Amino acid sequence: MTYDPTNIFAKILKGELPCHKVFENDTALVMMDIFPQSRGHTLVIPKAASRNLLDADPADLAVVIPLVQRVAKAVQTATKADGLRVAQFNEAPAGQTVFHLHFHIIPAYEGVAMGAHATGRADDEELAQLAKHIAAAL
Ligand code: AMP
């Protein structure tokens, strides 16, 4: 399995497609998932090209994991979630649908069932507000 540079996240990273951006630096982009499994579902996307965790450079992981933690805390603060799921899928049988490494931060709310993976487009205005609130909590 090789990295395909035409994947949708590569296009977002290059600015060829829009996103609800929360944060960006030299190494990563943080954005809202547009098919969220819960309110505040956020994605951390390293800029370095890899399909998933299996072919990622450990040096890139060493930089992105602290960011995943920082974003998780900001998502928790901004959404007041009761818990958070951090997920990352490797290859289609495991649930991966976009083949550029990314980490899901999915808020969990007491008594609210999490939605299905990658279904149900969220409202853009709501996503824009969430991105703003999470960015403010970073
Ligand atoms: P995975 O299945 O782990 O590869 O996750 C891919 C995620 O990307 C899913 O949760 C989708 O809802 C999400 N997604 C797909 N296209 C976009 C997009 N254009 N902008 C933001 N999120 C997206």
Coordinates of C-alpha atoms and ligand atoms in Angstrom, one line a residue:
M1 CA 0.0 0.0 0.0
T2 CA 1.5 3.3 -1.1
Y3 CA 0.5 6.9 -0.3
D4 CA -1.7 8.5 -2.9
P5 CA -1.0 12.3 -3.0
T6 CA -4.5 13.0 -4.5
N7 CA -6.4 12.0 -1.4
I8 CA -8.9 14.5 -0.1
F9 CA -6.8 15.5 3.0
A10 CA -3.8 16.1 0.9
K11 CA -5.9 18.5 -1.2
I12 CA -7.2 20.3 1.9
L13 CA -3.6 20.6 3.2
K14 CA -2.6 22.2 -0.1
G15 CA -5.5 24.6 0.1
E16 CA -7.2 23.1 -2.9
L17 CA -10.4 22.3 -0.9
P18 CA -12.0 24.2 1.9
C19 CA -12.2 23.1 5.6
H20 CA -13.4 24.4 8.9
K21 CA -9.9 25.1 10.3
V22 CA -9.2 25.1 14.0
F23 CA -5.4 25.5 13.9
E24 CA -2.5 25.1 11.6
N25 CA 1.3 25.2 12.1
D26 CA 4.3 23.9 10.1
T27 CA 3.6 20.3 11.0
A28 CA -0.2 19.8 11.3
L29 CA -3.7 21.0 10.4
V30 CA -6.6 20.7 12.8
M31 CA -10.1 20.9 11.4
M32 CA -13.7 19.9 12.1
D33 CA -14.9 16.5 10.7
I34 CA -17.8 17.5 8.4
F35 CA -19.5 14.1 9.0
P36 CA -19.2 14.2 12.8
Q37 CA -19.9 11.2 15.1
S38 CA -20.8 13.8 17.8
R39 CA -20.8 17.5 18.3
G40 CA -17.2 18.8 18.2
H41 CA -15.7 15.8 16.3
T42 CA -12.2 17.2 15.4
L43 CA -9.4 15.8 13.2
V44 CA -5.7 16.3 13.7
I45 CA -3.8 15.8 10.4
P46 CA 0.0 15.8 10.2
K47 CA 1.3 17.5 7.1
A48 CA 4.0 14.8 6.5
A49 CA 2.7 12.4 3.9
S50 CA 1.8 8.9 5.2
R51 CA -1.1 6.6 4.6
N52 CA -1.6 5.9 8.3
L53 CA 0.2 5.0 11.5
L54 CA 1.9 2.0 9.9
D55 CA 4.1 4.0 7.4
A56 CA 4.4 7.2 9.5
D57 CA 7.9 8.4 10.4
P58 CA 8.3 8.1 14.2
A59 CA 9.8 11.6 14.3
D60 CA 6.6 13.0 12.8
L61 CA 4.5 11.1 15.4
A62 CA 6.7 12.5 18.2
V63 CA 5.6 16.0 17.1
V64 CA 1.9 15.3 16.4
I65 CA 1.0 13.2 19.5
P66 CA 1.5 16.2 21.9
L67 CA -0.7 18.2 19.6
V68 CA -3.4 15.5 19.7
Q69 CA -3.4 15.8 23.5
R70 CA -3.5 19.6 23.4
V71 CA -6.4 19.6 20.9
A72 CA -8.2 16.9 23.0
K73 CA -8.1 19.2 26.0
A74 CA -9.3 22.2 24.0
V75 CA -12.2 20.1 22.5
Q76 CA -13.2 19.0 26.0
T77 CA -13.1 22.6 27.3
A78 CA -15.0 24.0 24.3
T79 CA -17.7 21.3 24.1
K80 CA -17.9 20.5 27.9
A81 CA -17.9 16.8 26.8
D82 CA -18.2 14.2 29.5
G83 CA -15.5 12.1 27.8
L84 CA -13.5 11.9 24.6
R85 CA -12.7 9.1 22.2
V86 CA -9.4 9.4 20.4
A87 CA -9.3 7.1 17.3
Q88 CA -7.1 6.3 14.4
F89 CA -7.9 3.7 11.7
N90 CA -5.4 1.7 9.6
E91 CA -6.7 0.5 6.2
A92 CA -10.2 0.0 5.0
P93 CA -11.0 -3.2 6.9
A94 CA -10.3 -1.3 10.1
G95 CA -12.6 1.6 9.1
Q96 CA -10.1 3.9 7.3
T97 CA -11.8 5.9 4.5
V98 CA -9.2 8.7 3.9
F99 CA -5.7 7.4 3.3
H100 CA -3.7 10.2 4.8
L101 CA -2.8 9.8 8.5
H102 CA -5.2 11.6 10.9
F103 CA -6.4 11.3 14.5
H104 CA -10.1 11.6 15.5
I105 CA -11.0 13.4 18.7
I106 CA -14.7 12.6 19.3
P107 CA -16.5 14.1 22.3
A108 CA -18.7 11.8 24.3
Y109 CA -21.8 13.1 26.1
E110 CA -23.4 11.2 28.9
G111 CA -26.6 9.5 27.7
V112 CA -26.0 10.5 24.0
A113 CA -25.2 7.7 21.6
M114 CA -22.3 8.4 19.2
G115 CA -23.2 8.6 15.6
A116 CA -22.0 6.2 12.8
H117 CA -18.6 6.7 11.3
A118 CA -18.4 9.1 8.3
T119 CA -22.1 9.7 7.7
G120 CA -24.4 12.6 8.2
R121 CA -23.1 16.0 7.0
A122 CA -23.1 18.7 9.7
D123 CA -24.3 22.2 9.3
D124 CA -21.5 24.5 8.2
E125 CA -22.5 27.4 10.5
E126 CA -22.4 25.1 13.5
L127 CA -19.0 23.7 12.4
A128 CA -17.6 27.2 12.0
Q129 CA -18.8 28.1 15.5
L130 CA -17.3 25.0 17.0
A131 CA -14.0 25.6 15.2
K132 CA -13.9 29.1 16.6
H133 CA -14.6 27.9 20.2
I134 CA -12.1 25.1 20.0
A135 CA -9.4 27.4 18.6
A136 CA -10.1 29.8 21.5
A137 CA -9.5 27.0 24.0
L138 CA -6.2 25.9 22.5
Ligands
AMP1 P1 -11.2 7.6 8.5 O1 -12.4 6.8 8.2 O2 -10.5 7.3 9.8 O3 -10.3 7.6 7.3 O4 -11.7 9.1 8.7 C1 -12.0 10.0 7.7 C2 -12.8 11.1 8.3 O5 -12.8 12.2 7.5 C3 -14.3 10.7 8.5 O6 -14.7 10.8 9.9 C4 -15.1 11.6 7.6 O7 -16.3 12.0 8.2 C5 -14.1 12.8 7.5 N1 -14.1 13.5 6.3 C6 -14.3 13.1 5.0 N2 -14.2 14.1 4.1 C7 -14.0 15.2 4.8 C8 -13.9 16.6 4.5 N3 -13.9 17.0 3.3 N4 -13.7 17.5 5.5 C9 -13.7 17.1 6.8 N5 -13.8 15.8 7.2 C10 -14.0 14.9 6.2

